């Protein structure tokens, strides 16, 4: 039995700290909604805008798979594993926090804001050795088709994490359709629209809307306008 949860953009939590304007799809920090705790293994989806020269000071994480997808501008990353990197639009970064890490993230540019998605998934293994991975994706690969950017497999396309999850991104022209087959029985897909208007399994979604679909094995996707979107295929029980 197909189950659908619709999360319109204006129902998200919002915390505007001046230097950071954050929209929360799921309960986070001071925003708590008992109906919006998680979607299966997907615990956090934050849509952040960081002001020029600002950022997050050093802070800890453990036993979480943390994925960062920059949408605009640059993000400088530094962590307790010794990684010092800049990530930018077209890159994807993952940290398996495992037994524990500390990191900081800031916008290194004095004249430009940074926009990013930060996504947390519960892992399928606890207390793993922390790890860091960053790759540059070929954005052209997602023109009018789905391009895998994350999986459980180190030798597969995109980054890998400690969870039976697969992320795909698409940049579709108006009128383009696609079928997406859910990768693992018992998984559901949380679809997040970055830009444009998309219909997924009969649900019309606009900019920053999302839909969580479980209890089915296929998604039918149609871009009604030029559109960009992210599909997060995650275990519902983990």
PDB file of C-alpha atoms in Angstrom:
ATOM      1  CA  UNK A   1       0.000   0.000   0.000  1.00  0.00           C
ATOM      2  CA  UNK A   2       1.599   3.237  -1.151  1.00  0.00           C
ATOM      3  CA  UNK A   3       2.086   5.748   1.643  1.00  0.00           C
ATOM      4  CA  UNK A   4       2.694   9.418   0.862  1.00  0.00           C
ATOM      5  CA  UNK A   5       3.717  12.288   3.132  1.00  0.00           C
ATOM      6  CA  UNK A   6       3.712  15.737   1.555  1.00  0.00           C
ATOM      7  CA  UNK A   7       5.961  18.435   3.019  1.00  0.00           C
ATOM      8  CA  UNK A   8       5.301  21.816   1.419  1.00  0.00           C
ATOM      9  CA  UNK A   9       8.183  24.312   1.554  1.00  0.00           C
ATOM     10  CA  UNK A  10       6.320  26.712   3.848  1.00  0.00           C
ATOM     11  CA  UNK A  11       5.695  24.023   6.487  1.00  0.00           C
ATOM     12  CA  UNK A  12       9.400  23.618   7.230  1.00  0.00           C
ATOM     13  CA  UNK A  13      10.987  24.980  10.372  1.00  0.00           C
ATOM     14  CA  UNK A  14      12.962  28.184   9.930  1.00  0.00           C
ATOM     15  CA  UNK A  15      15.724  29.668  12.068  1.00  0.00           C
ATOM     16  CA  UNK A  16      17.180  32.938  10.803  1.00  0.00           C
ATOM     17  CA  UNK A  17      20.233  33.845  12.868  1.00  0.00           C
ATOM     18  CA  UNK A  18      21.333  36.607  10.504  1.00  0.00           C
ATOM     19  CA  UNK A  19      24.593  34.887   9.557  1.00  0.00           C
ATOM     20  CA  UNK A  20      22.628  31.657   8.954  1.00  0.00           C
ATOM     21  CA  UNK A  21      19.164  31.232   7.493  1.00  0.00           C
ATOM     22  CA  UNK A  22      18.212  27.583   7.936  1.00  0.00           C
ATOM     23  CA  UNK A  23      15.108  25.710   6.825  1.00  0.00           C
ATOM     24  CA  UNK A  24      14.509  22.350   8.519  1.00  0.00           C
ATOM     25  CA  UNK A  25      12.479  19.584   6.866  1.00  0.00           C
ATOM     26  CA  UNK A  26      12.696  17.588  10.114  1.00  0.00           C
ATOM     27  CA  UNK A  27      12.886  18.611  13.760  1.00  0.00           C
ATOM     28  CA  UNK A  28      16.243  20.210  14.444  1.00  0.00           C
ATOM     29  CA  UNK A  29      17.780  22.380  17.176  1.00  0.00           C
ATOM     30  CA  UNK A  30      15.079  24.678  18.567  1.00  0.00           C
ATOM     31  CA  UNK A  31      12.441  23.661  15.984  1.00  0.00           C
ATOM     32  CA  UNK A  32      10.453  20.645  17.123  1.00  0.00           C
ATOM     33  CA  UNK A  33       7.494  19.108  15.339  1.00  0.00           C
ATOM     34  CA  UNK A  34       6.452  15.668  16.658  1.00  0.00           C
ATOM     35  CA  UNK A  35       5.091  14.775  13.201  1.00  0.00           C
ATOM     36  CA  UNK A  36       8.370  15.661  11.504  1.00  0.00           C
ATOM     37  CA  UNK A  37      11.106  13.678  13.259  1.00  0.00           C
ATOM     38  CA  UNK A  38      12.445  11.604  10.367  1.00  0.00           C
ATOM     39  CA  UNK A  39      11.615   9.693   7.194  1.00  0.00           C
ATOM     40  CA  UNK A  40      12.976   6.212   7.805  1.00  0.00           C
ATOM     41  CA  UNK A  41      16.750   6.502   8.192  1.00  0.00           C
ATOM     42  CA  UNK A  42      16.655  10.141   7.005  1.00  0.00           C
ATOM     43  CA  UNK A  43      16.904  12.259  10.147  1.00  0.00           C
ATOM     44  CA  UNK A  44      17.947  15.758   8.982  1.00  0.00           C
ATOM     45  CA  UNK A  45      17.481  17.753   5.806  1.00  0.00           C
ATOM     46  CA  UNK A  46      18.636  21.320   6.332  1.00  0.00           C
ATOM     47  CA  UNK A  47      18.504  23.917   3.566  1.00  0.00           C
ATOM     48  CA  UNK A  48      21.073  26.483   4.730  1.00  0.00           C
ATOM     49  CA  UNK A  49      22.179  29.900   3.524  1.00  0.00           C
ATOM     50  CA  UNK A  50      25.397  31.142   5.169  1.00  0.00           C
ATOM     51  CA  UNK A  51      26.326  34.821   4.965  1.00  0.00           C
ATOM     52  CA  UNK A  52      29.675  35.944   3.562  1.00  0.00           C
ATOM     53  CA  UNK A  53      32.574  35.211   5.907  1.00  0.00           C
ATOM     54  CA  UNK A  54      30.394  33.380   8.459  1.00  0.00           C
ATOM     55  CA  UNK A  55      30.009  29.759   9.520  1.00  0.00           C
ATOM     56  CA  UNK A  56      29.767  27.022  12.122  1.00  0.00           C
ATOM     57  CA  UNK A  57      32.548  26.817  14.724  1.00  0.00           C
ATOM     58  CA  UNK A  58      34.094  23.489  15.691  1.00  0.00           C
ATOM     59  CA  UNK A  59      31.438  21.071  16.956  1.00  0.00           C
ATOM     60  CA  UNK A  60      31.175  17.299  17.469  1.00  0.00           C
ATOM     61  CA  UNK A  61      29.205  14.508  15.790  1.00  0.00           C
ATOM     62  CA  UNK A  62      29.044  10.756  16.316  1.00  0.00           C
ATOM     63  CA  UNK A  63      27.215   7.762  14.809  1.00  0.00           C
ATOM     64  CA  UNK A  64      25.687   9.675  11.927  1.00  0.00           C
ATOM     65  CA  UNK A  65      26.270   9.735   8.174  1.00  0.00           C
ATOM     66  CA  UNK A  66      26.498  13.434   7.241  1.00  0.00           C
ATOM     67  CA  UNK A  67      26.165  14.456   3.604  1.00  0.00           C
ATOM     68  CA  UNK A  68      26.758  18.011   2.367  1.00  0.00           C
ATOM     69  CA  UNK A  69      25.679  19.138  -1.092  1.00  0.00           C
ATOM     70  CA  UNK A  70      26.709  22.738  -1.909  1.00  0.00           C
ATOM     71  CA  UNK A  71      24.222  24.556  -4.135  1.00  0.00           C
ATOM     72  CA  UNK A  72      25.879  27.966  -4.487  1.00  0.00           C
ATOM     73  CA  UNK A  73      29.182  29.478  -3.394  1.00  0.00           C
ATOM     74  CA  UNK A  74      31.919  27.716  -1.407  1.00  0.00           C
ATOM     75  CA  UNK A  75      32.148  25.980   1.960  1.00  0.00           C
ATOM     76  CA  UNK A  76      35.453  25.605   3.811  1.00  0.00           C
ATOM     77  CA  UNK A  77      35.635  22.415   5.881  1.00  0.00           C
ATOM     78  CA  UNK A  78      38.127  21.517   8.609  1.00  0.00           C
ATOM     79  CA  UNK A  79      37.957  18.453  10.856  1.00  0.00           C
ATOM     80  CA  UNK A  80      39.703  16.477  13.582  1.00  0.00           C
ATOM     81  CA  UNK A  81      40.817  13.870  11.015  1.00  0.00           C
ATOM     82  CA  UNK A  82      43.088  16.503   9.457  1.00  0.00           C
ATOM     83  CA  UNK A  83      40.961  17.287   6.405  1.00  0.00           C
ATOM     84  CA  UNK A  84      40.986  20.909   5.238  1.00  0.00           C
ATOM     85  CA  UNK A  85      38.936  21.271   2.074  1.00  0.00           C
ATOM     86  CA  UNK A  86      36.800  23.655   0.063  1.00  0.00           C
ATOM     87  CA  UNK A  87      33.588  22.229  -1.354  1.00  0.00           C
ATOM     88  CA  UNK A  88      31.520  24.001  -3.981  1.00  0.00           C
ATOM     89  CA  UNK A  89      28.548  23.575  -6.260  1.00  0.00           C
ATOM     90  CA  UNK A  90      28.947  20.302  -8.148  1.00  0.00           C
ATOM     91  CA  UNK A  91      30.737  18.606  -5.245  1.00  0.00           C
ATOM     92  CA  UNK A  92      29.342  16.216  -2.657  1.00  0.00           C
ATOM     93  CA  UNK A  93      30.950  15.510   0.706  1.00  0.00           C
ATOM     94  CA  UNK A  94      30.265  12.745   3.209  1.00  0.00           C
ATOM     95  CA  UNK A  95      31.488  12.183   6.750  1.00  0.00           C
ATOM     96  CA  UNK A  96      30.874   8.957   8.610  1.00  0.00           C
ATOM     97  CA  UNK A  97      31.040  10.322  12.152  1.00  0.00           C
ATOM     98  CA  UNK A  98      31.224   6.873  13.770  1.00  0.00           C
ATOM     99  CA  UNK A  99      33.092   6.909  17.078  1.00  0.00           C
ATOM    100  CA  UNK A 100      33.275  10.704  16.941  1.00  0.00           C
ATOM    101  CA  UNK A 101      34.641  13.650  15.003  1.00  0.00           C
ATOM    102  CA  UNK A 102      34.810  17.408  15.338  1.00  0.00           C
ATOM    103  CA  UNK A 103      34.552  19.789  12.413  1.00  0.00           C
ATOM    104  CA  UNK A 104      33.935  23.384  11.411  1.00  0.00           C
ATOM    105  CA  UNK A 105      32.298  24.777   8.281  1.00  0.00           C
ATOM    106  CA  UNK A 106      32.365  28.346   7.058  1.00  0.00           C
ATOM    107  CA  UNK A 107      31.871  30.521   4.014  1.00  0.00           C
ATOM    108  CA  UNK A 108      35.359  31.684   2.990  1.00  0.00           C
ATOM    109  CA  UNK A 109      34.099  34.379   0.617  1.00  0.00           C
ATOM    110  CA  UNK A 110      33.757  37.999   1.735  1.00  0.00           C
ATOM    111  CA  UNK A 111      31.344  38.970  -1.033  1.00  0.00           C
ATOM    112  CA  UNK A 112      29.074  35.978  -1.650  1.00  0.00           C
ATOM    113  CA  UNK A 113      26.625  33.845   0.313  1.00  0.00           C
ATOM    114  CA  UNK A 114      26.855  30.047   0.399  1.00  0.00           C
ATOM    115  CA  UNK A 115      23.837  27.769  -0.018  1.00  0.00           C
ATOM    116  CA  UNK A 116      23.921  24.076   0.810  1.00  0.00           C
ATOM    117  CA  UNK A 117      21.924  21.043   1.812  1.00  0.00           C
ATOM    118  CA  UNK A 118      23.087  19.157   4.873  1.00  0.00           C
ATOM    119  CA  UNK A 119      21.579  15.708   5.271  1.00  0.00           C
ATOM    120  CA  UNK A 120      21.953  13.278   8.165  1.00  0.00           C
ATOM    121  CA  UNK A 121      21.199   9.569   7.905  1.00  0.00           C
ATOM    122  CA  UNK A 122      21.290   7.064  10.727  1.00  0.00           C
ATOM    123  CA  UNK A 123      24.024   4.492   9.916  1.00  0.00           C
ATOM    124  CA  UNK A 124      23.577   0.742   9.714  1.00  0.00           C
ATOM    125  CA  UNK A 125      26.773   0.201  11.729  1.00  0.00           C
ATOM    126  CA  UNK A 126      27.590   2.006  14.957  1.00  0.00           C
ATOM    127  CA  UNK A 127      31.000   3.148  16.195  1.00  0.00           C
ATOM    128  CA  UNK A 128      32.783   2.793  12.856  1.00  0.00           C
ATOM    129  CA  UNK A 129      36.141   4.468  12.313  1.00  0.00           C
ATOM    130  CA  UNK A 130      35.371   8.041  11.212  1.00  0.00           C
ATOM    131  CA  UNK A 131      35.919   8.730   7.527  1.00  0.00           C
ATOM    132  CA  UNK A 132      35.754  11.623   5.076  1.00  0.00           C
ATOM    133  CA  UNK A 133      35.067  11.579   1.346  1.00  0.00           C
ATOM    134  CA  UNK A 134      34.615  14.388  -1.162  1.00  0.00           C
ATOM    135  CA  UNK A 135      34.181  14.153  -4.915  1.00  0.00           C
ATOM    136  CA  UNK A 136      33.343  16.478  -7.792  1.00  0.00           C
ATOM    137  CA  UNK A 137      30.329  15.310  -9.753  1.00  0.00           C
ATOM    138  CA  UNK A 138      29.728  15.913 -13.441  1.00  0.00           C
ATOM    139  CA  UNK A 139      26.563  18.021 -13.358  1.00  0.00           C
ATOM    140  CA  UNK A 140      26.033  17.374 -17.092  1.00  0.00           C
ATOM    141  CA  UNK A 141      25.368  13.704 -16.239  1.00  0.00           C
ATOM    142  CA  UNK A 142      22.011  14.659 -14.704  1.00  0.00           C
ATOM    143  CA  UNK A 143      20.643  16.587 -17.679  1.00  0.00           C
ATOM    144  CA  UNK A 144      17.294  14.939 -18.484  1.00  0.00           C
ATOM    145  CA  UNK A 145      18.243  11.805 -16.556  1.00  0.00           C
ATOM    146  CA  UNK A 146      18.856  10.649 -13.022  1.00  0.00           C
ATOM    147  CA  UNK A 147      22.472  10.549 -11.901  1.00  0.00           C
ATOM    148  CA  UNK A 148      23.500   8.554  -8.828  1.00  0.00           C
ATOM    149  CA  UNK A 149      25.538  10.614  -6.360  1.00  0.00           C
ATOM    150  CA  UNK A 150      25.560   8.310  -3.293  1.00  0.00           C
ATOM    151  CA  UNK A 151      25.239   4.605  -2.532  1.00  0.00           C
ATOM    152  CA  UNK A 152      26.297   1.954   0.033  1.00  0.00           C
ATOM    153  CA  UNK A 153      29.035   0.733  -2.307  1.00  0.00           C
ATOM    154  CA  UNK A 154      32.546   2.179  -2.424  1.00  0.00           C
ATOM    155  CA  UNK A 155      33.041   1.026  -6.035  1.00  0.00           C
ATOM    156  CA  UNK A 156      29.741   2.470  -7.280  1.00  0.00           C
ATOM    157  CA  UNK A 157      28.939   5.927  -8.679  1.00  0.00           C
ATOM    158  CA  UNK A 158      29.166   8.833  -6.238  1.00  0.00           C
ATOM    159  CA  UNK A 159      30.192   8.789  -2.593  1.00  0.00           C
ATOM    160  CA  UNK A 160      29.398   5.890  -0.268  1.00  0.00           C
ATOM    161  CA  UNK A 161      27.994   5.661   3.253  1.00  0.00           C
ATOM    162  CA  UNK A 162      27.284   3.088   5.964  1.00  0.00           C
ATOM    163  CA  UNK A 163      23.610   2.686   5.037  1.00  0.00           C
ATOM    164  CA  UNK A 164      21.535   1.012   2.311  1.00  0.00           C
ATOM    165  CA  UNK A 165      20.715   4.379   0.756  1.00  0.00           C
ATOM    166  CA  UNK A 166      20.990   5.699  -2.786  1.00  0.00           C
ATOM    167  CA  UNK A 167      20.769   9.366  -3.794  1.00  0.00           C
ATOM    168  CA  UNK A 168      20.060  10.522  -7.324  1.00  0.00           C
ATOM    169  CA  UNK A 169      19.922  14.040  -8.746  1.00  0.00           C
ATOM    170  CA  UNK A 170      18.170  15.221 -11.892  1.00  0.00           C
ATOM    171  CA  UNK A 171      18.169  18.439 -13.925  1.00  0.00           C
ATOM    172  CA  UNK A 172      15.192  18.000 -16.240  1.00  0.00           C
ATOM    173  CA  UNK A 173      13.876  20.194 -19.029  1.00  0.00           C
ATOM    174  CA  UNK A 174      10.137  20.874 -19.045  1.00  0.00           C
ATOM    175  CA  UNK A 175       8.176  17.839 -20.241  1.00  0.00           C
ATOM    176  CA  UNK A 176      10.852  15.233 -19.509  1.00  0.00           C
ATOM    177  CA  UNK A 177       9.687  12.089 -17.698  1.00  0.00           C
ATOM    178  CA  UNK A 178      11.550   9.324 -15.883  1.00  0.00           C
ATOM    179  CA  UNK A 179      10.818   6.154 -13.960  1.00  0.00           C
ATOM    180  CA  UNK A 180      12.786   5.416 -10.813  1.00  0.00           C
ATOM    181  CA  UNK A 181      12.859   1.898  -9.363  1.00  0.00           C
ATOM    182  CA  UNK A 182      13.415   1.808  -5.606  1.00  0.00           C
ATOM    183  CA  UNK A 183      16.708   0.033  -4.990  1.00  0.00           C
ATOM    184  CA  UNK A 184      15.877  -2.176  -2.025  1.00  0.00           C
ATOM    185  CA  UNK A 185      12.714  -3.774  -0.722  1.00  0.00           C
ATOM    186  CA  UNK A 186      11.498  -1.891   2.346  1.00  0.00           C
ATOM    187  CA  UNK A 187      13.071   1.391   1.247  1.00  0.00           C
ATOM    188  CA  UNK A 188      11.151   4.573   0.585  1.00  0.00           C
ATOM    189  CA  UNK A 189      12.117   7.724  -1.298  1.00  0.00           C
ATOM    190  CA  UNK A 190      12.136  11.276  -0.005  1.00  0.00           C
ATOM    191  CA  UNK A 191      12.124  13.600  -3.016  1.00  0.00           C
ATOM    192  CA  UNK A 192      13.162  17.248  -2.586  1.00  0.00           C
ATOM    193  CA  UNK A 193      12.665  19.818  -5.343  1.00  0.00           C
ATOM    194  CA  UNK A 194      15.511  22.324  -5.635  1.00  0.00           C
ATOM    195  CA  UNK A 195      13.967  24.275  -8.477  1.00  0.00           C
ATOM    196  CA  UNK A 196      10.882  24.199 -10.661  1.00  0.00           C
ATOM    197  CA  UNK A 197       7.689  22.150 -10.701  1.00  0.00           C
ATOM    198  CA  UNK A 198       7.685  18.341 -10.726  1.00  0.00           C
ATOM    199  CA  UNK A 199       4.957  15.707 -10.418  1.00  0.00           C
ATOM    200  CA  UNK A 200       5.964  12.475  -8.655  1.00  0.00           C
ATOM    201  CA  UNK A 201       3.398   9.660  -8.359  1.00  0.00           C
ATOM    202  CA  UNK A 202       0.607  12.182  -8.833  1.00  0.00           C
ATOM    203  CA  UNK A 203       1.925  14.708  -6.278  1.00  0.00           C
ATOM    204  CA  UNK A 204       2.720  18.123  -7.709  1.00  0.00           C
ATOM    205  CA  UNK A 205       5.761  19.725  -6.090  1.00  0.00           C
ATOM    206  CA  UNK A 206       7.121  23.247  -6.402  1.00  0.00           C
ATOM    207  CA  UNK A 207      10.426  24.829  -5.392  1.00  0.00           C
ATOM    208  CA  UNK A 208      11.637  23.379  -2.038  1.00  0.00           C
ATOM    209  CA  UNK A 209       8.582  21.130  -1.630  1.00  0.00           C
ATOM    210  CA  UNK A 210       9.189  17.484  -0.738  1.00  0.00           C
ATOM    211  CA  UNK A 211       7.312  14.203  -0.781  1.00  0.00           C
ATOM    212  CA  UNK A 212       8.099  10.966   1.044  1.00  0.00           C
ATOM    213  CA  UNK A 213       6.824   7.850  -0.704  1.00  0.00           C
ATOM    214  CA  UNK A 214       6.985   4.329   0.719  1.00  0.00           C
ATOM    215  CA  UNK A 215       5.154   1.052   0.140  1.00  0.00           C
ATOM    216  CA  UNK A 216       5.794   1.125  -3.599  1.00  0.00           C
ATOM    217  CA  UNK A 217       8.645  -0.009  -5.822  1.00  0.00           C
ATOM    218  CA  UNK A 218       8.547   2.618  -8.565  1.00  0.00           C
ATOM    219  CA  UNK A 219       8.280   6.390  -8.931  1.00  0.00           C
ATOM    220  CA  UNK A 220       6.933   8.103 -12.013  1.00  0.00           C
ATOM    221  CA  UNK A 221       8.472  11.543 -12.404  1.00  0.00           C
ATOM    222  CA  UNK A 222       7.507  14.363 -14.743  1.00  0.00           C
ATOM    223  CA  UNK A 223       9.092  17.803 -14.942  1.00  0.00           C
ATOM    224  CA  UNK A 224       6.304  20.311 -15.625  1.00  0.00           C
ATOM    225  CA  UNK A 225       8.866  23.113 -15.932  1.00  0.00           C
ATOM    226  CA  UNK A 226      12.662  23.077 -16.087  1.00  0.00           C
ATOM    227  CA  UNK A 227      13.456  21.486 -12.726  1.00  0.00           C
ATOM    228  CA  UNK A 228      16.186  20.234 -10.403  1.00  0.00           C
ATOM    229  CA  UNK A 229      15.537  17.652  -7.710  1.00  0.00           C
ATOM    230  CA  UNK A 230      17.129  15.158  -5.328  1.00  0.00           C
ATOM    231  CA  UNK A 231      15.824  11.642  -4.650  1.00  0.00           C
ATOM    232  CA  UNK A 232      16.884  10.026  -1.346  1.00  0.00           C
ATOM    233  CA  UNK A 233      16.150   6.269  -1.371  1.00  0.00           C
ATOM    234  CA  UNK A 234      16.452   5.152   2.279  1.00  0.00           C
ATOM    235  CA  UNK A 235      15.467   2.244   4.520  1.00  0.00           C
ATOM    236  CA  UNK A 236      12.181   2.793   6.317  1.00  0.00           C
ATOM    237  CA  UNK A 237      13.240   0.313   9.006  1.00  0.00           C
ATOM    238  CA  UNK A 238      16.939   0.346   9.842  1.00  0.00           C
TER     239      UNK A 238
END
